[in-house]
Coordinates of C-alpha atoms in Angstrom, one line a residue:
M24 CA 164.3 80.0 28.9
T25 CA 165.5 77.2 26.6
D26 CA 163.1 75.3 24.4
S27 CA 164.0 72.0 26.1
L28 CA 163.0 73.4 29.5
E29 CA 159.7 74.7 28.1
S30 CA 159.0 71.3 26.6
I31 CA 159.9 69.5 29.9
W32 CA 157.6 71.8 31.9
K33 CA 154.6 71.3 29.5
K34 CA 154.9 67.6 30.0
C35 CA 155.2 68.0 33.7
L36 CA 152.0 70.2 33.7
N37 CA 150.1 67.4 32.0
T38 CA 151.3 64.9 34.6
L39 CA 150.6 67.2 37.6
S40 CA 147.1 68.2 36.3
A41 CA 146.1 64.6 36.7
D42 CA 147.4 64.3 40.2
I43 CA 146.4 67.6 41.8
Q44 CA 142.9 68.9 42.4
P45 CA 142.0 71.5 39.7
T46 CA 141.5 74.4 42.0
L47 CA 144.9 73.8 43.7
F48 CA 146.5 73.1 40.3
N49 CA 145.2 76.4 38.9
A50 CA 146.0 78.4 42.0
Y51 CA 149.5 77.1 42.7
I52 CA 151.1 75.0 39.8
M53 CA 149.9 77.3 37.0
S54 CA 151.5 80.3 38.8
I55 CA 155.0 78.7 38.3
T56 CA 157.2 80.0 35.5
P57 CA 160.4 78.0 34.6
L58 CA 163.5 80.1 34.3
E59 CA 166.6 78.1 33.7
I60 CA 168.0 74.5 33.8
T61 CA 171.6 73.7 34.7
E62 CA 173.4 70.5 35.2
D63 CA 171.6 69.7 38.4
I64 CA 169.2 72.6 39.2
I65 CA 166.0 74.0 37.7
A66 CA 165.1 77.5 38.6
F67 CA 161.4 78.7 38.7
E68 CA 159.7 82.0 39.4
V69 CA 156.6 82.4 41.6
P70 CA 154.7 85.7 41.8
E71 CA 153.8 85.8 45.5
A72 CA 155.5 84.8 48.8
F73 CA 152.6 82.8 50.1
L74 CA 152.4 80.8 46.8
L75 CA 156.1 80.1 47.0
N76 CA 155.8 78.9 50.6
T77 CA 153.0 76.5 49.8
I78 CA 154.6 75.2 46.6
E79 CA 157.8 74.4 48.5
N80 CA 156.1 72.8 51.5
K81 CA 153.3 71.0 49.8
F82 CA 153.9 70.4 46.2
Y83 CA 157.7 70.1 45.9
P84 CA 157.8 66.2 45.9
Q85 CA 155.2 66.0 43.2
I86 CA 156.8 68.6 41.0
R87 CA 160.2 66.9 41.4
N88 CA 158.8 63.5 40.7
A89 CA 157.2 64.8 37.5
I90 CA 160.4 66.3 36.3
T91 CA 162.3 63.1 37.1
L92 CA 159.7 61.1 35.1
H93 CA 160.2 63.3 32.0
T94 CA 163.9 63.8 32.2
G95 CA 165.2 60.6 33.8
K96 CA 167.2 62.7 36.2
E97 CA 166.7 64.0 39.7
Y98 CA 167.1 67.8 39.7
R99 CA 167.1 70.1 42.7
L100 CA 164.4 72.7 42.4
H101 CA 164.9 76.4 43.4
F102 CA 161.9 78.8 43.5
Y103 CA 162.3 82.6 43.4
L104 CA 160.1 85.6 43.8
P105 CA 160.2 88.2 40.9
D106 CA 163.6 89.9 40.5
Q107 CA 165.1 87.5 43.2
Y108 CA 166.7 85.4 40.5
K109 CA 168.1 88.3 38.6
K110 CA 169.6 89.6 41.8
K111 CA 171.1 86.2 42.6
E112 CA 172.6 86.1 39.1
Q113 CA 174.3 89.5 39.7
E114 CA 175.6 88.4 43.1
N115 CA 177.0 85.2 41.6
K116 CA 178.9 87.2 39.1
Q117 CA 180.5 89.2 41.8
I118 CA 181.4 86.5 44.3
I119 CA 183.0 83.1 44.2
P120 CA 180.3 80.3 44.4
R121 CA 180.3 79.2 48.1
F122 CA 179.7 75.9 49.8
N123 CA 176.2 74.5 49.2
S124 CA 174.6 74.7 52.6
H125 CA 171.1 73.5 51.6
L126 CA 169.6 76.4 53.6
N127 CA 166.3 78.0 53.0
G128 CA 166.9 81.8 53.0
R129 CA 163.4 82.6 54.1
Y130 CA 163.9 81.0 57.5
T131 CA 165.5 83.7 59.6
F132 CA 165.5 84.9 63.2
D133 CA 163.4 87.9 62.1
S134 CA 160.7 85.7 60.7
F135 CA 160.6 83.4 63.8
I136 CA 157.8 84.3 66.3
T137 CA 159.0 83.8 69.9
G138 CA 156.8 83.0 72.9
N139 CA 157.0 81.1 76.2
S140 CA 157.0 77.8 74.3
N141 CA 160.2 78.4 72.4
R142 CA 162.1 81.3 74.1
M143 CA 164.9 79.1 75.5
A144 CA 165.6 77.4 72.2
Y145 CA 165.5 80.7 70.4
A146 CA 168.0 82.3 72.8
A147 CA 170.4 79.4 72.4
A148 CA 170.1 79.5 68.6
V149 CA 170.9 83.3 68.6
A150 CA 173.9 82.7 70.9
I151 CA 175.3 80.0 68.7
S152 CA 175.0 82.1 65.6
S153 CA 177.1 84.8 67.3
S154 CA 179.8 82.3 68.5
P155 CA 179.6 79.0 66.7
G156 CA 181.4 76.2 68.4
K157 CA 181.7 78.2 71.6
A158 CA 178.4 79.0 73.1
Y159 CA 176.5 75.7 73.3
N160 CA 178.0 72.8 71.6
P161 CA 176.2 70.6 70.7
L162 CA 172.8 72.1 70.8
F163 CA 170.0 69.5 70.9
I164 CA 166.5 70.8 70.1
Y165 CA 163.5 68.6 70.5
G166 CA 159.7 69.0 70.0
Q167 CA 156.8 67.7 68.1
S168 CA 156.7 68.1 64.3
G169 CA 155.6 71.5 63.0
L170 CA 156.6 73.6 66.0
G171 CA 159.6 75.4 64.4
K172 CA 162.7 73.3 64.9
T173 CA 163.6 73.3 61.2
H174 CA 163.0 77.0 61.0
L175 CA 165.3 77.6 63.9
M176 CA 168.1 75.4 62.4
H177 CA 167.9 77.2 59.1
A178 CA 167.9 80.6 60.9
I179 CA 171.2 79.6 62.7
G180 CA 172.8 78.7 59.5
N181 CA 171.6 81.8 57.6
E182 CA 172.7 84.1 60.4
I183 CA 176.2 82.6 60.6
L184 CA 176.6 83.0 56.8
N185 CA 175.4 86.5 56.9
K186 CA 178.1 87.3 59.4
D187 CA 180.8 85.3 57.7
P188 CA 180.0 84.0 54.1
N189 CA 183.2 82.0 54.1
Q190 CA 181.9 79.6 56.8
K191 CA 181.0 76.1 55.6
V192 CA 177.6 75.5 57.0
L193 CA 175.7 72.3 56.1
Y194 CA 172.0 71.5 56.8
V195 CA 170.8 67.9 56.2
T196 CA 168.2 65.6 57.5
S197 CA 169.3 62.3 59.1
E198 CA 167.7 60.6 56.2
T199 CA 170.0 62.4 53.8
F200 CA 173.0 61.6 55.9
T201 CA 172.0 57.9 56.0
N202 CA 171.3 57.7 52.2
E203 CA 174.6 59.4 51.4
F204 CA 176.5 57.1 53.7
I205 CA 174.9 54.0 52.1
E206 CA 175.7 55.3 48.7
A207 CA 179.3 56.0 49.7
L208 CA 179.6 52.4 51.0
E209 CA 178.2 50.9 47.8
Q210 CA 180.4 53.1 45.5
K211 CA 183.4 52.8 47.8
K212 CA 183.6 56.6 48.3
N213 CA 184.0 56.6 52.1
D214 CA 186.7 59.2 52.1
E215 CA 184.7 61.6 49.9
F216 CA 181.7 61.2 52.3
R217 CA 183.9 61.8 55.3
N218 CA 185.5 64.9 53.8
K219 CA 182.1 66.4 53.1
Y220 CA 180.9 66.0 56.7
R221 CA 184.0 66.4 58.7
K222 CA 185.6 69.4 56.9
I223 CA 182.8 71.9 57.7
D224 CA 182.3 74.6 60.3
V225 CA 178.7 74.0 61.2
L226 CA 176.6 70.8 60.9
L227 CA 172.9 71.1 61.3
I228 CA 171.2 67.7 61.3
D229 CA 167.5 67.4 61.5
D230 CA 165.3 64.6 62.8
I231 CA 168.1 62.6 64.3
Q232 CA 165.6 60.0 65.7
F233 CA 165.6 58.3 62.3
I234 CA 169.1 56.9 62.7
S235 CA 168.0 55.1 65.9
R236 CA 167.7 51.6 64.3
R237 CA 170.7 51.9 62.0
E238 CA 173.8 50.7 63.7
R239 CA 176.3 51.5 60.9
T240 CA 174.9 55.0 60.4
Q241 CA 175.1 55.6 64.2
E242 CA 178.7 54.5 64.2
E243 CA 179.6 56.8 61.3
F244 CA 177.8 59.8 62.9
F245 CA 179.5 59.1 66.2
Y246 CA 182.9 59.5 64.5
T247 CA 181.7 62.5 62.5
F248 CA 180.5 64.1 65.8
N249 CA 183.8 63.4 67.5
S250 CA 185.8 64.9 64.6
L251 CA 183.8 68.1 64.4
Y252 CA 183.7 68.5 68.2
S253 CA 187.4 68.0 68.7
D254 CA 188.0 70.7 66.0
G255 CA 185.7 73.2 67.8
K256 CA 183.1 73.1 65.1
Q257 CA 179.4 73.7 65.9
I258 CA 176.9 70.9 65.9
V259 CA 173.1 71.4 66.1
V260 CA 170.8 68.3 66.3
S261 CA 167.0 68.2 66.3
S262 CA 164.6 65.4 67.2
D263 CA 160.8 65.0 67.6
R264 CA 161.4 63.5 71.1
P265 CA 163.8 63.8 74.1
I266 CA 167.1 62.0 74.0
N267 CA 165.9 59.4 76.6
E268 CA 162.9 58.5 74.4
I269 CA 164.8 57.8 71.2
S270 CA 164.8 54.0 71.1
I271 CA 167.8 51.9 70.1
L272 CA 170.2 54.8 70.2
E273 CA 173.7 54.1 71.4
D274 CA 174.5 55.3 74.8
R275 CA 177.7 57.0 73.6
L276 CA 175.6 59.2 71.3
R277 CA 173.1 60.0 74.0
T278 CA 176.0 61.1 76.2
R279 CA 177.5 63.4 73.5
F280 CA 174.1 65.0 72.7
A281 CA 173.9 66.0 76.4
W282 CA 177.4 67.6 76.4
G283 CA 176.1 71.0 75.4
L284 CA 172.6 72.3 75.9
I285 CA 169.2 70.5 75.5
A286 CA 166.3 72.9 74.6
D287 CA 162.7 71.9 73.9
I288 CA 160.1 73.7 71.8
Q289 CA 156.7 73.2 73.2
A290 CA 153.3 73.8 71.6
P291 CA 152.6 77.5 71.1
D292 CA 150.3 79.2 73.5
F293 CA 147.2 81.1 72.3
E294 CA 149.0 84.5 72.1
T295 CA 151.9 83.1 70.1
K296 CA 149.6 81.4 67.6
V297 CA 147.7 84.7 67.1
A298 CA 151.1 86.5 66.5
I299 CA 152.1 83.8 64.0
L300 CA 148.9 84.1 62.1
K301 CA 149.2 87.9 62.1
R302 CA 152.8 87.7 60.7
K303 CA 151.7 85.2 58.0
A304 CA 148.8 87.4 57.0
D305 CA 151.1 90.4 56.8
E306 CA 153.5 88.4 54.6
N307 CA 150.6 87.5 52.3
N308 CA 149.5 91.2 52.1
I309 CA 146.0 90.5 53.5
I310 CA 144.1 92.1 56.3
V311 CA 142.5 89.7 58.8
E312 CA 140.6 91.1 61.8
K313 CA 141.8 90.3 65.3
N314 CA 138.7 88.3 66.2
I315 CA 139.1 86.1 63.1
L316 CA 142.8 85.5 64.0
E317 CA 141.8 84.6 67.5
H318 CA 139.1 82.2 66.3
I319 CA 141.5 80.4 64.1
A320 CA 144.1 80.2 66.8
F321 CA 141.7 78.7 69.2
Q322 CA 140.2 76.2 66.7
T323 CA 143.6 74.8 65.5
G324 CA 146.1 72.4 67.0
D325 CA 149.7 72.9 67.7
N326 CA 151.2 72.6 64.2
I327 CA 152.5 75.9 62.9
R328 CA 152.4 74.7 59.3
E329 CA 148.6 74.2 59.6
L330 CA 148.3 77.9 60.6
E331 CA 150.2 78.8 57.5
G332 CA 147.9 76.6 55.4
I333 CA 144.8 78.4 56.7
I334 CA 146.2 81.8 56.0
N335 CA 147.0 80.7 52.5
H336 CA 143.4 79.5 52.1
L337 CA 142.2 82.9 53.1
T338 CA 144.7 84.6 50.7
I339 CA 143.6 82.5 47.7
S340 CA 139.9 83.1 48.5
S341 CA 140.5 86.8 48.9
S342 CA 142.3 87.0 45.5
Q343 CA 139.1 85.5 44.1
G344 CA 137.0 88.3 45.4
R345 CA 135.7 86.7 48.6
K346 CA 135.5 88.7 51.9
I347 CA 137.7 87.5 54.7
D348 CA 135.2 87.0 57.6
L349 CA 134.4 84.4 60.2
N350 CA 132.5 82.3 57.7
L351 CA 135.5 82.0 55.4
A352 CA 137.7 81.2 58.3
R353 CA 135.4 78.4 59.4
E354 CA 135.4 77.1 55.8
A355 CA 139.2 76.9 55.9
L356 CA 139.1 75.3 59.3
R357 CA 136.7 72.6 58.1
H358 CA 139.3 71.3 55.6
L359 CA 141.7 70.9 58.5
Q360 CA 139.2 69.5 60.9
K361 CA 138.4 66.6 58.6
T362 CA 141.6 65.0 59.9
E363 CA 142.0 66.7 63.3
T364 CA 139.2 67.2 65.8
K365 CA 139.9 69.6 68.7
E366 CA 139.6 67.8 72.0
I367 CA 137.4 69.6 74.5
T368 CA 139.2 69.6 77.9
P369 CA 138.8 71.7 81.0
K370 CA 141.9 73.6 80.0
V371 CA 140.3 74.6 76.7
I372 CA 137.0 75.6 78.4
I373 CA 138.7 77.6 81.1
D374 CA 140.8 79.4 78.5
V375 CA 137.7 80.4 76.4
V376 CA 135.6 81.5 79.5
S377 CA 138.5 83.5 80.9
R378 CA 139.0 85.4 77.6
Y379 CA 135.2 85.9 77.2
Y380 CA 135.1 87.7 80.6
N381 CA 138.5 89.4 80.2
L382 CA 139.9 87.4 83.1
T383 CA 143.1 85.3 83.4
V384 CA 143.2 81.6 83.7
E385 CA 144.8 82.2 87.1
D386 CA 141.7 84.2 88.2
I387 CA 139.4 81.3 87.3
L388 CA 141.5 78.8 89.1
S389 CA 142.0 81.0 92.2
K390 CA 140.1 81.0 95.4
K391 CA 138.7 84.5 94.9
R392 CA 135.0 84.7 95.6
N393 CA 134.1 88.2 94.3
K394 CA 131.2 88.0 91.8
E395 CA 133.3 89.1 88.8
I396 CA 135.3 85.9 89.1
A397 CA 133.1 83.4 90.9
F398 CA 130.3 83.6 88.3
P399 CA 132.5 83.0 85.3
R400 CA 134.1 80.1 87.3
Q401 CA 130.7 78.6 87.8
I402 CA 130.0 78.9 84.0
A403 CA 133.3 77.1 83.2
M404 CA 132.5 74.3 85.6
Y405 CA 129.0 74.0 84.1
L406 CA 130.4 73.8 80.6
C407 CA 133.0 71.2 81.7
R408 CA 130.1 69.0 82.8
E409 CA 128.0 69.7 79.7
L410 CA 130.7 69.3 77.1
S411 CA 132.9 66.5 78.5
N412 CA 132.5 63.1 80.0
L413 CA 134.3 64.1 83.2
S414 CA 132.9 63.4 86.6
F415 CA 132.3 66.1 89.2
P416 CA 135.5 65.1 91.2
E417 CA 137.5 65.1 88.0
I418 CA 136.3 68.6 87.1
G419 CA 137.0 69.8 90.6
E420 CA 140.6 68.5 90.3
A421 CA 141.0 70.4 87.0
F422 CA 140.0 73.6 88.8
G423 CA 142.9 73.5 91.3
G424 CA 141.6 70.7 93.5
K425 CA 138.1 72.1 94.2
N426 CA 135.7 69.8 96.1
H427 CA 133.3 68.0 93.9
T428 CA 130.3 69.5 95.8
T429 CA 131.5 72.9 94.7
V430 CA 131.3 71.7 91.0
M431 CA 127.8 70.2 91.6
Y432 CA 126.6 73.4 93.2
A433 CA 128.0 75.5 90.2
H434 CA 126.2 73.2 87.7
E435 CA 122.9 73.4 89.6
Q436 CA 123.1 77.2 89.8
I437 CA 123.9 77.8 86.2
T438 CA 121.3 75.3 85.1
K439 CA 118.7 77.1 87.2
K440 CA 119.7 80.6 86.0
C441 CA 119.6 79.5 82.3
E442 CA 116.0 78.5 82.8
E443 CA 115.2 81.9 84.2
S444 CA 117.3 84.1 81.8
F445 CA 117.3 84.3 78.0
D446 CA 120.4 86.5 78.1
L447 CA 122.4 83.9 80.1
R448 CA 121.3 81.2 77.7
D449 CA 122.5 83.3 74.8
T450 CA 125.8 83.9 76.6
I451 CA 126.3 80.2 77.2
E452 CA 125.6 79.3 73.6
E453 CA 128.0 82.0 72.4
I454 CA 130.7 80.6 74.6
K455 CA 129.9 77.0 73.4
K456 CA 130.3 78.0 69.8
S457 CA 133.7 79.4 70.5
I458 CA 134.6 76.0 72.1
V459 CA 133.1 73.5 69.7
C460 CA 132.8 75.5 66.4

């Protein structure tokens, strides 16, 4: 490490310490060790995978801004685990430096958790990585932020390069594409810009919705698309919404996006969220009991990055000697729930009640009248009335079109039985805690 880099980093630490909470600064920023500075890259080492993940996802902009402030130059930052950088140095000595793809090597198909919500998009991505330009071209992936679109795009690129390192794969956001296009216009480097984007084998462009109001950018991307497509090159595009909901997007682009395959990624179901949490806990080398993982999965929203954040909170707390239990999980959840409150809907209540009684949602919604199913169904109807503002007819509709008198009867029966049975009252309270905690 050179003296100049050490000096730069000390100045950056002073700046960052004033902007980041002390506990977060000590846990994350102070774990970073600067390794090397080159013409446009600064390499850092981070001791643990979960620290590296959080630093890249949460603190990257602040660190980069601090470095820009003290150097007057925008560097790209690369973070490595111990021995990764030495290994990369050895590999670089053995091979010719390849095209800069801007890919995150940690996003692979192996680290992507599949479920009903993303199986089609995953299958299409795997097919593309085996036959780029032939299987589905273009592939248009859409879904809300934080559901795994970016992970899947990086996984496509990484898998293609693993199979053929000579492929020119480029991952960019639509914002980067736009900014580079504007810069090319200002500096009259149009040919250089077009060579970069039209002489590649695979283009992965994220968040395409952001070009919707930029006519010149849309026009340039249209011709870039045509050039790549006519040459048989693979194009993958992502958006946070379906094609028909992207406002002010030229019809000719809409048409081309629909030429190949359109695949959506939906919010992960309960089982997928538990699997994601388990994988993240294993990656962080911590043991979290199944009931705690299930509690976290139920209490969180759809954003996978939030699941990672909670596991990171448990990991940091565990490293400080705290026991990973439900109380610690609830503490981590409170930080999240300051900004996001879980909506209590019939779907949520039915899900909790069915799991409590080891039934399926389909059992609760069925017409079966045996006691093992009918009684939990009545409890679910009772809780819908107690925990929501829905009317009896609305609750009946949520239970597969049941008559409102059925809901009224269920509410009356459970109310009466709660007055007679302490055990049932305790059961109801336990279920309520799982719903609203």
